[in-house]
Amino acid sequence: MANVSRSPWLLHYDGSSCNGCDIEVLACLTPVYDAERFGVVNTGNPMHADILLITGGINSQNASVVEQIYNQMPNPKVVCAVGTCACTGGVFKECYNIKGGADTVIPVDIYVPGCAARPQSIIDGIVQAVALFQKKHEEMKSEKK
Amino acid sequence: MATKQFIFVLLYIVCAPFIGGFLDGVDRKVSARMQGRKGPSVFQPFYDVIKLFQKEPLVVKRSQTFLVMTYLLFMVITGGLFFAGMDLLLCFFSLTTCAMFLVLAASFTHSPYASVGCQRELVQMMAYEPMVLLTAVGFYVATGTFYVKDIIGMDMSAIVYLPGVFIGFLFILTIKMRKSPFDLSTAHHAHQEIVRGVTQEMVGSNLALIHLAEWYETVFLLGVVAMFFVNSNPVSYVAALIVVLLAYFLEILIDNVSARVNWKVLLVSTWVVTLVAGGVNLTILVLMHR
Ligand code: SF4
């Protein structure tokens, strides 16, 4: 079984986030945290991505976008909701246009709580997502056999 | 002689992906250190390619895979011809054919991002092609032959006659290696420009094949750099190796200290360098030979 967990490529999608969580996601790539030491690459292309990081809630405008991005990612793939907004809708939950967390439109695997989520917990979320990525890959392989 | 050539070609086909991938890994490590980060393992590019081969093959049109494979095949042929000591012009024409197949493969899906990438790739080709040809012509004027095996068999290194052409070639090396400031059509590393440009629609194994082809290309291009220094004296091989490593380091450094330029600056600066460094060098050579 090939080890795919050494090369998780991320796609970061900003839903209706206040940008607080986005800044923390980007902070993970800076010299202090350097997520690239785990092989993480922040790609902008869903077709190259293995892990989808969503920040912010889902509103009626971006619901179809999130769905499309998810469908464009080749299997195996993992979705990680970063921040309280992406988990549940957070402080924007009651707004007229907000549907709720990312799991209202696509299946979410990992939830990283926090407002804003700290880089440490985001990296922890990524590490868990990577383990799940490997597991999904193995399941996919054994299904094929 | 024939067996020796055969061994060289075989060595190239087998070892080039490993050397190219390792150099790529070193590149990522050194870049990370330059940015004050720890960086991934030097074997990271291999992990990436292994992962890509495991992904679901999600292609819009199946024939794209065929075009990508042809791109890889021509890249192997380009380097094969070169390391067999064959005609340098043939190598460069084969290299251009590769680039055309890449553009075809990328434009195949009609993705707007990939299309913009293709147009920029064509502009890049327009920019570097004159210098590529001048390099071949320069070698001919300096040594009287296009054959790689005869060029490296001379008593004097070609660099003595071709310092300007060498500078010009280093300049287009930045474009060929997809390094900033000239990474318009698709960027090396995680940089994004029009998202991923020509590789936008390449998924899984197709992208892995593109990476493989790029590793072959790196080894071939560095081989051309080495050719400027190699002569009949075995010591020159050591010198060539050192220069190749220095040139590679220079590319990483340029990548990290410069911002991306637009296509006009790319075109004009490349042509000016081609004309001044390559052109003047060649003119002097031709006048001296008279
Ligand atoms: S969780 Fe907090 S910081 Fe993050 S996007 Fe929502 S409101 Fe902003």
Coordinates of C-alpha atoms and ligand atoms in Angstrom, one line a residue:
Chain A
M1 CA 0.0 0.0 0.0
A2 CA 1.5 3.3 -1.1
N3 CA 2.0 5.9 1.6
V4 CA 0.0 8.9 0.4
S5 CA 0.0 10.7 3.8
R6 CA 3.4 12.3 3.1
S7 CA 2.0 14.5 0.4
P8 CA -1.2 16.2 1.4
W9 CA -2.1 19.1 -0.9
L10 CA -4.5 21.6 0.5
L11 CA -7.2 23.8 -1.1
H12 CA -8.3 26.6 1.1
Y13 CA -11.8 28.0 0.3
D14 CA -13.0 31.1 2.1
G15 CA -16.8 30.9 2.5
S16 CA -18.4 33.8 4.3
S17 CA -15.6 34.0 6.8
C18 CA -14.8 37.2 8.6
N19 CA -11.2 36.6 7.4
G20 CA -10.0 35.8 10.9
C21 CA -9.7 32.1 10.2
D22 CA -8.2 32.7 6.8
I23 CA -5.3 34.7 8.3
E24 CA -4.8 31.8 10.8
V25 CA -4.8 29.3 7.9
L26 CA -2.1 31.3 6.1
A27 CA -0.2 31.7 9.3
C28 CA 0.3 27.9 9.2
L29 CA 2.4 28.3 6.2
T30 CA 4.7 31.0 7.6
P31 CA 8.2 30.2 9.1
V32 CA 6.8 29.9 12.6
Y33 CA 4.5 27.0 11.9
D34 CA 5.7 25.9 8.4
A35 CA 3.1 23.3 7.5
E36 CA 5.2 22.5 4.4
R37 CA 7.5 20.4 6.5
F38 CA 4.7 17.7 6.4
G39 CA 4.7 18.0 2.7
V40 CA 1.6 20.3 2.7
V41 CA 1.3 22.5 -0.4
N42 CA -1.3 25.2 -0.5
T43 CA -2.6 24.6 -4.1
G44 CA -5.3 26.8 -5.6
N45 CA -6.6 24.1 -7.9
P46 CA -9.3 21.7 -6.6
M47 CA -8.2 19.1 -9.2
H48 CA -4.8 18.9 -7.5
A49 CA -6.1 19.0 -4.0
D50 CA -6.4 16.2 -1.4
I51 CA -7.8 18.1 1.5
L52 CA -10.3 20.9 1.4
L53 CA -10.1 23.5 4.1
I54 CA -13.2 25.6 4.5
T55 CA -13.4 28.7 6.6
G56 CA -16.6 30.6 7.2
G57 CA -20.2 29.5 6.9
I58 CA -22.2 28.6 3.8
N59 CA -24.5 31.2 2.4
S60 CA -27.0 30.9 -0.5
Q61 CA -24.4 32.3 -2.9
N62 CA -21.5 30.1 -2.2
A63 CA -23.3 26.9 -1.6
S64 CA -23.1 25.8 -5.3
V65 CA -19.5 26.9 -5.5
V66 CA -18.5 24.8 -2.5
E67 CA -20.4 21.8 -4.0
Q68 CA -18.7 22.3 -7.3
I69 CA -15.2 22.5 -5.8
Y70 CA -15.9 19.4 -3.8
N71 CA -17.0 17.5 -6.9
Q72 CA -13.9 18.6 -8.8
M73 CA -11.6 17.0 -6.3
P74 CA -10.5 13.5 -7.3
N75 CA -10.8 10.7 -4.7
P76 CA -9.6 10.1 -2.1
K77 CA -10.4 13.5 -0.5
V78 CA -10.9 14.9 3.0
V79 CA -12.9 17.9 4.0
C80 CA -11.8 19.9 7.0
A81 CA -14.0 22.7 8.4
V82 CA -11.8 25.4 10.1
G83 CA -13.4 27.8 12.7
T84 CA -16.7 27.8 14.4
C85 CA -18.4 29.5 11.4
A86 CA -17.4 26.6 9.1
C87 CA -18.4 24.1 11.8
T88 CA -21.9 25.4 12.7
G89 CA -22.4 28.9 11.2
G90 CA -21.0 30.5 14.3
V91 CA -21.8 34.1 15.0
F92 CA -23.5 34.5 11.6
K93 CA -25.8 31.5 12.2
E94 CA -28.9 33.6 12.6
C95 CA -28.3 35.8 9.5
Y96 CA -31.0 35.6 6.9
N97 CA -28.7 34.3 4.1
I98 CA -26.6 31.8 6.1
K99 CA -27.4 28.1 5.7
G100 CA -25.1 27.0 8.5
G101 CA -21.8 25.2 8.6
A102 CA -20.0 23.5 5.7
D103 CA -21.7 20.2 6.4
T104 CA -25.0 21.7 5.1
V105 CA -23.8 21.2 1.5
I106 CA -20.9 18.7 1.6
P107 CA -19.8 15.9 3.9
V108 CA -17.3 17.3 6.4
D109 CA -14.8 14.9 8.0
I110 CA -12.8 17.0 10.5
Y111 CA -14.1 19.9 12.6
V112 CA -11.6 22.4 13.9
P113 CA -13.4 24.7 16.5
G114 CA -12.2 28.1 17.6
C115 CA -13.0 31.7 16.8
A116 CA -10.6 32.2 15.2
A117 CA -9.1 28.7 15.2
R118 CA -5.5 28.8 16.4
P119 CA -2.7 27.7 14.0
Q120 CA -1.8 25.0 16.4
S121 CA -5.3 23.5 16.3
I122 CA -5.5 24.0 12.5
I123 CA -2.3 22.0 12.1
D124 CA -3.7 19.4 14.4
G125 CA -6.8 19.3 12.2
I126 CA -4.6 18.9 9.1
V127 CA -2.6 16.1 10.7
Q128 CA -5.9 14.2 11.5
A129 CA -7.1 14.9 8.0
V130 CA -3.9 13.4 6.6
A131 CA -4.4 10.3 8.7
L132 CA -7.9 10.0 7.3
F133 CA -6.6 10.7 3.8
Q134 CA -4.4 7.6 4.1
K135 CA -7.2 5.6 5.5
K136 CA -9.6 6.6 2.7
H137 CA -6.9 5.7 0.2
E138 CA -6.5 2.2 1.6
E139 CA -10.3 1.7 1.6
M140 CA -10.4 2.9 -2.0
K141 CA -7.7 0.4 -3.0
S142 CA -9.3 -2.5 -1.2
E143 CA -12.6 -1.7 -2.8
K144 CA -11.0 -1.8 -6.2
K145 CA -9.6 -5.3 -5.6
Chain B
M1 CA 31.8 3.8 -29.2
A2 CA 28.3 2.6 -29.9
T3 CA 28.1 0.6 -26.6
K4 CA 29.4 3.6 -24.7
Q5 CA 26.6 5.7 -26.2
F6 CA 24.1 3.1 -25.4
I7 CA 25.2 3.0 -21.8
F8 CA 24.9 6.8 -21.5
V9 CA 21.4 6.8 -22.9
L10 CA 20.4 4.0 -20.7
L11 CA 21.9 5.8 -17.7
Y12 CA 20.0 8.9 -18.7
I13 CA 16.6 7.1 -19.0
V14 CA 17.0 5.3 -15.7
C15 CA 18.8 7.9 -13.5
A16 CA 17.4 11.2 -14.8
P17 CA 14.1 11.0 -13.0
F18 CA 15.9 10.2 -9.7
I19 CA 18.5 13.0 -10.2
G20 CA 15.8 15.5 -11.4
G21 CA 13.5 14.6 -8.5
F22 CA 16.3 14.9 -6.0
L23 CA 17.4 18.2 -7.4
D24 CA 13.7 19.4 -7.2
G25 CA 13.7 18.3 -3.5
V26 CA 16.9 20.1 -2.8
D27 CA 15.4 23.1 -4.5
R28 CA 12.4 23.0 -2.1
K29 CA 14.6 22.5 0.9
V30 CA 16.9 25.4 0.0
S31 CA 14.0 27.7 -0.9
A32 CA 12.4 27.0 2.5
R33 CA 15.7 27.7 4.3
M34 CA 16.0 31.0 2.3
Q35 CA 12.6 31.9 3.6
G36 CA 13.5 31.0 7.2
R37 CA 11.4 27.8 7.1
K38 CA 12.3 24.2 7.9
G39 CA 11.0 22.9 4.6
P40 CA 10.0 19.4 3.5
S41 CA 12.2 16.4 3.1
V42 CA 14.5 16.4 0.0
F43 CA 12.5 13.3 -1.1
Q44 CA 9.2 15.2 -1.0
P45 CA 8.9 15.4 -4.9
F46 CA 9.0 11.6 -5.0
Y47 CA 6.3 11.3 -2.3
D48 CA 4.2 13.8 -4.3
V49 CA 4.5 11.8 -7.5
I50 CA 3.7 8.5 -5.7
K51 CA 0.6 10.1 -4.2
L52 CA -0.4 11.5 -7.6
F53 CA -0.3 8.0 -9.2
Q54 CA -2.7 6.8 -6.4
K55 CA -5.4 9.4 -7.1
E56 CA -8.5 8.8 -9.0
P57 CA -8.0 9.4 -12.7
L58 CA -10.4 12.3 -13.3
V59 CA -9.9 13.4 -16.9
V60 CA -12.2 15.5 -19.0
K61 CA -11.1 13.9 -22.2
R62 CA -9.2 10.6 -22.3
S63 CA -6.9 11.6 -25.2
Q64 CA -5.3 14.2 -22.9
T65 CA -3.4 11.3 -21.3
F66 CA -2.1 10.3 -24.7
L67 CA -0.8 13.9 -25.3
V68 CA 0.8 14.0 -21.9
M69 CA 2.5 10.7 -22.5
T70 CA 3.8 12.0 -25.9
Y71 CA 5.2 15.0 -24.1
L72 CA 7.1 12.7 -21.7
L73 CA 8.2 10.5 -24.5
F74 CA 9.7 13.4 -26.5
M75 CA 11.4 14.7 -23.4
V76 CA 13.0 11.3 -23.0
I77 CA 14.0 11.3 -26.7
T78 CA 15.4 14.8 -26.4
G79 CA 17.7 13.9 -23.5
G80 CA 18.4 10.5 -25.1
L81 CA 19.7 12.1 -28.3
F82 CA 21.8 14.6 -26.3
F83 CA 23.4 12.0 -24.1
A84 CA 24.0 9.7 -27.1
G85 CA 26.2 12.6 -28.4
M86 CA 24.0 13.2 -31.4
D87 CA 23.1 16.4 -33.3
L88 CA 22.4 19.3 -31.0
L89 CA 20.0 20.9 -33.4
L90 CA 17.9 17.7 -33.4
C91 CA 17.8 17.8 -29.6
F92 CA 16.6 21.4 -29.6
F93 CA 13.9 20.7 -32.2
S94 CA 12.8 17.7 -30.2
L95 CA 12.6 20.0 -27.1
T96 CA 10.4 22.4 -29.0
T97 CA 8.1 19.5 -30.1
C98 CA 7.8 18.6 -26.4
A99 CA 6.6 22.0 -25.5
M100 CA 4.1 21.9 -28.3
F101 CA 2.6 18.7 -27.0
L102 CA 2.4 20.2 -23.5
V103 CA 0.5 23.2 -25.0
L104 CA -1.8 20.8 -26.9
A105 CA -2.5 18.7 -23.8
A106 CA -3.3 21.8 -21.8
S107 CA -5.5 23.5 -24.3
F108 CA -7.4 20.3 -24.9
T109 CA -10.0 20.8 -22.1
H110 CA -10.9 24.4 -22.9
S111 CA -10.6 25.4 -19.3
P112 CA -10.2 29.1 -19.2
Y113 CA -7.3 28.9 -16.7
A114 CA -5.5 26.4 -18.8
S115 CA -6.1 28.4 -22.0
V116 CA -4.5 31.5 -20.5
G117 CA -1.6 29.3 -19.4
C118 CA -1.3 28.0 -22.9
Q119 CA -1.1 31.4 -24.4
R120 CA 1.5 32.4 -21.9
E121 CA 3.4 29.2 -22.6
L122 CA 3.5 30.2 -26.3
V123 CA 4.7 33.7 -25.4
Q124 CA 7.4 32.1 -23.3
M125 CA 8.4 29.9 -26.3
M126 CA 8.6 32.9 -28.5
A127 CA 10.9 34.5 -25.9
Y128 CA 13.3 31.7 -25.4
E129 CA 13.4 30.0 -28.8
P130 CA 15.8 32.5 -30.5
M131 CA 18.3 32.0 -27.7
V132 CA 18.0 28.2 -27.9
L133 CA 18.8 28.4 -31.7
L134 CA 21.6 30.9 -31.1
T135 CA 23.1 28.4 -28.6
A136 CA 23.2 25.7 -31.2
V137 CA 24.6 28.0 -33.8
G138 CA 27.1 29.3 -31.3
F139 CA 28.4 25.8 -30.7
Y140 CA 28.7 25.3 -34.4
V141 CA 30.6 28.5 -35.1
A142 CA 32.9 27.8 -32.1
T143 CA 33.6 24.1 -32.8
G144 CA 32.6 23.5 -36.4
T145 CA 30.2 20.8 -35.5
F146 CA 26.7 20.2 -34.2
Y147 CA 27.5 16.8 -32.8
V148 CA 27.5 16.8 -29.0
K149 CA 30.2 14.0 -28.9
D150 CA 32.5 16.1 -31.1
I151 CA 31.8 19.3 -29.1
I152 CA 32.8 17.7 -25.8
G153 CA 35.8 16.1 -27.5
M154 CA 37.5 19.4 -28.3
D155 CA 40.8 20.5 -26.7
M156 CA 39.3 23.7 -25.4
S157 CA 36.1 24.2 -23.5
A158 CA 33.4 26.0 -25.6
I159 CA 32.9 28.5 -22.9
V160 CA 36.1 30.2 -23.9
Y161 CA 34.5 31.2 -27.2
L162 CA 30.9 31.5 -26.0
P163 CA 30.7 33.4 -22.7
G164 CA 27.9 35.6 -24.0
V165 CA 25.9 32.7 -25.3
F166 CA 26.4 31.0 -21.9
I167 CA 24.9 34.1 -20.1
G168 CA 22.0 34.1 -22.6
F169 CA 21.4 30.4 -22.0
L170 CA 21.4 30.9 -18.2
F171 CA 18.8 33.6 -18.7
I172 CA 16.4 31.4 -20.6
L173 CA 17.1 28.6 -18.1
T174 CA 15.0 30.6 -15.7
I175 CA 12.1 30.4 -18.1
K176 CA 12.5 26.8 -18.9
M177 CA 12.7 25.8 -15.3
R178 CA 9.5 27.8 -14.6
K179 CA 11.2 30.0 -12.0
S180 CA 10.1 33.4 -10.8
P181 CA 10.3 36.1 -12.3
F182 CA 9.4 34.2 -15.5
D183 CA 6.9 31.6 -14.3
L184 CA 4.0 32.9 -16.2
S185 CA 2.4 29.8 -17.7
T186 CA 2.6 27.6 -14.7
A187 CA 4.8 28.0 -11.6
H188 CA 7.1 25.7 -10.0
H189 CA 6.4 25.0 -6.3
A190 CA 3.3 26.2 -4.7
H191 CA 3.2 29.6 -6.3
Q192 CA 0.0 30.3 -8.2
E193 CA -0.4 32.3 -11.3
I194 CA -3.8 32.1 -13.0
V195 CA -4.2 29.2 -10.6
R196 CA -2.0 26.5 -12.2
G197 CA -1.8 27.6 -15.8
V198 CA -1.0 24.7 -18.2
T199 CA -1.3 22.0 -15.6
Q200 CA -4.7 23.2 -14.4
E201 CA -6.6 20.3 -15.8
M202 CA -4.0 17.6 -15.3
V203 CA -5.2 15.3 -12.5
G204 CA -3.4 12.5 -10.7
S205 CA -1.2 10.3 -12.9
N206 CA -1.3 12.9 -15.7
L207 CA 0.3 15.5 -13.4
A208 CA 2.7 12.9 -12.2
L209 CA 3.8 12.3 -15.8
I210 CA 4.3 16.0 -16.2
H211 CA 6.5 16.1 -13.1
L212 CA 8.5 13.2 -14.5
A213 CA 9.0 15.0 -17.8
E214 CA 10.1 18.1 -16.0
W215 CA 12.7 16.1 -14.1
Y216 CA 14.0 14.7 -17.4
E217 CA 14.0 18.2 -18.8
T218 CA 16.0 19.6 -15.8
V219 CA 18.7 16.9 -16.4
F220 CA 18.9 17.7 -20.1
L221 CA 19.1 21.4 -19.6
L222 CA 21.8 21.1 -17.0
G223 CA 23.5 18.8 -19.4
V224 CA 23.6 21.6 -21.9
V225 CA 25.0 23.9 -19.2
A226 CA 27.7 21.3 -18.6
M227 CA 28.5 21.1 -22.3
F228 CA 29.9 24.6 -22.3
F229 CA 32.7 23.4 -20.0
V230 CA 33.4 19.8 -20.9
N231 CA 36.4 19.2 -23.1
S232 CA 38.7 16.2 -23.8
N233 CA 40.4 16.7 -20.4
P234 CA 38.7 14.6 -17.7
V235 CA 39.3 17.4 -15.1
S236 CA 36.8 19.5 -17.1
Y237 CA 34.0 17.1 -16.1
V238 CA 34.5 18.0 -12.5
A239 CA 34.5 21.7 -13.4
A240 CA 31.3 21.2 -15.4
L241 CA 29.7 19.5 -12.4
I242 CA 30.6 22.4 -10.1
V243 CA 29.3 25.0 -12.6
V244 CA 26.0 23.0 -13.1
L245 CA 25.4 23.0 -9.3
L246 CA 26.2 26.7 -9.1
A247 CA 23.9 27.4 -12.0
Y248 CA 21.1 25.5 -10.3
F249 CA 21.7 27.3 -7.0
L250 CA 21.6 30.6 -8.9
E251 CA 18.2 29.7 -10.3
I252 CA 16.9 29.0 -6.8
L253 CA 18.3 32.3 -5.6
I254 CA 16.7 34.2 -8.5
D255 CA 13.4 32.4 -7.8
N256 CA 13.4 33.5 -4.2
V257 CA 14.5 37.1 -4.6
S258 CA 12.4 38.2 -7.6
A259 CA 8.7 39.0 -8.2
R260 CA 6.9 37.8 -11.3
V261 CA 7.0 40.1 -14.3
N262 CA 4.3 40.5 -17.0
W263 CA 4.7 38.9 -20.4
K264 CA 5.9 42.1 -22.1
V265 CA 8.8 42.5 -19.8
L266 CA 9.6 38.8 -20.2
L267 CA 9.6 39.0 -24.0
V268 CA 11.6 42.3 -24.2
S269 CA 14.2 41.4 -21.6
T270 CA 14.8 37.9 -23.1
W271 CA 15.2 39.3 -26.6
V272 CA 17.5 42.1 -25.5
V273 CA 19.7 39.6 -23.6
T274 CA 19.6 37.3 -26.6
L275 CA 20.6 40.1 -28.9
V276 CA 23.2 41.6 -26.7
A277 CA 24.8 38.6 -25.1
G278 CA 24.2 36.0 -27.8
G279 CA 24.3 38.2 -30.8
V280 CA 27.4 40.2 -30.0
N281 CA 29.2 37.0 -28.9
L282 CA 28.4 35.3 -32.2
T283 CA 29.3 38.4 -34.4
I284 CA 32.7 38.6 -32.8
L285 CA 33.2 34.8 -33.3
V286 CA 32.3 35.0 -36.9
L287 CA 34.5 38.0 -37.5
M288 CA 37.5 36.3 -35.9
H289 CA 37.0 33.2 -38.0
R290 CA 37.3 35.2 -41.2
Ligands
SF4_1 S1 -14.9 31.4 13.4 FE1 -14.6 33.5 14.1 S2 -12.7 34.2 13.2 FE2 -13.4 32.4 12.1 S3 -14.5 33.1 10.3 FE3 -16.0 32.8 12.0 S4 -16.2 34.7 13.1 FE4 -14.3 34.8 11.8

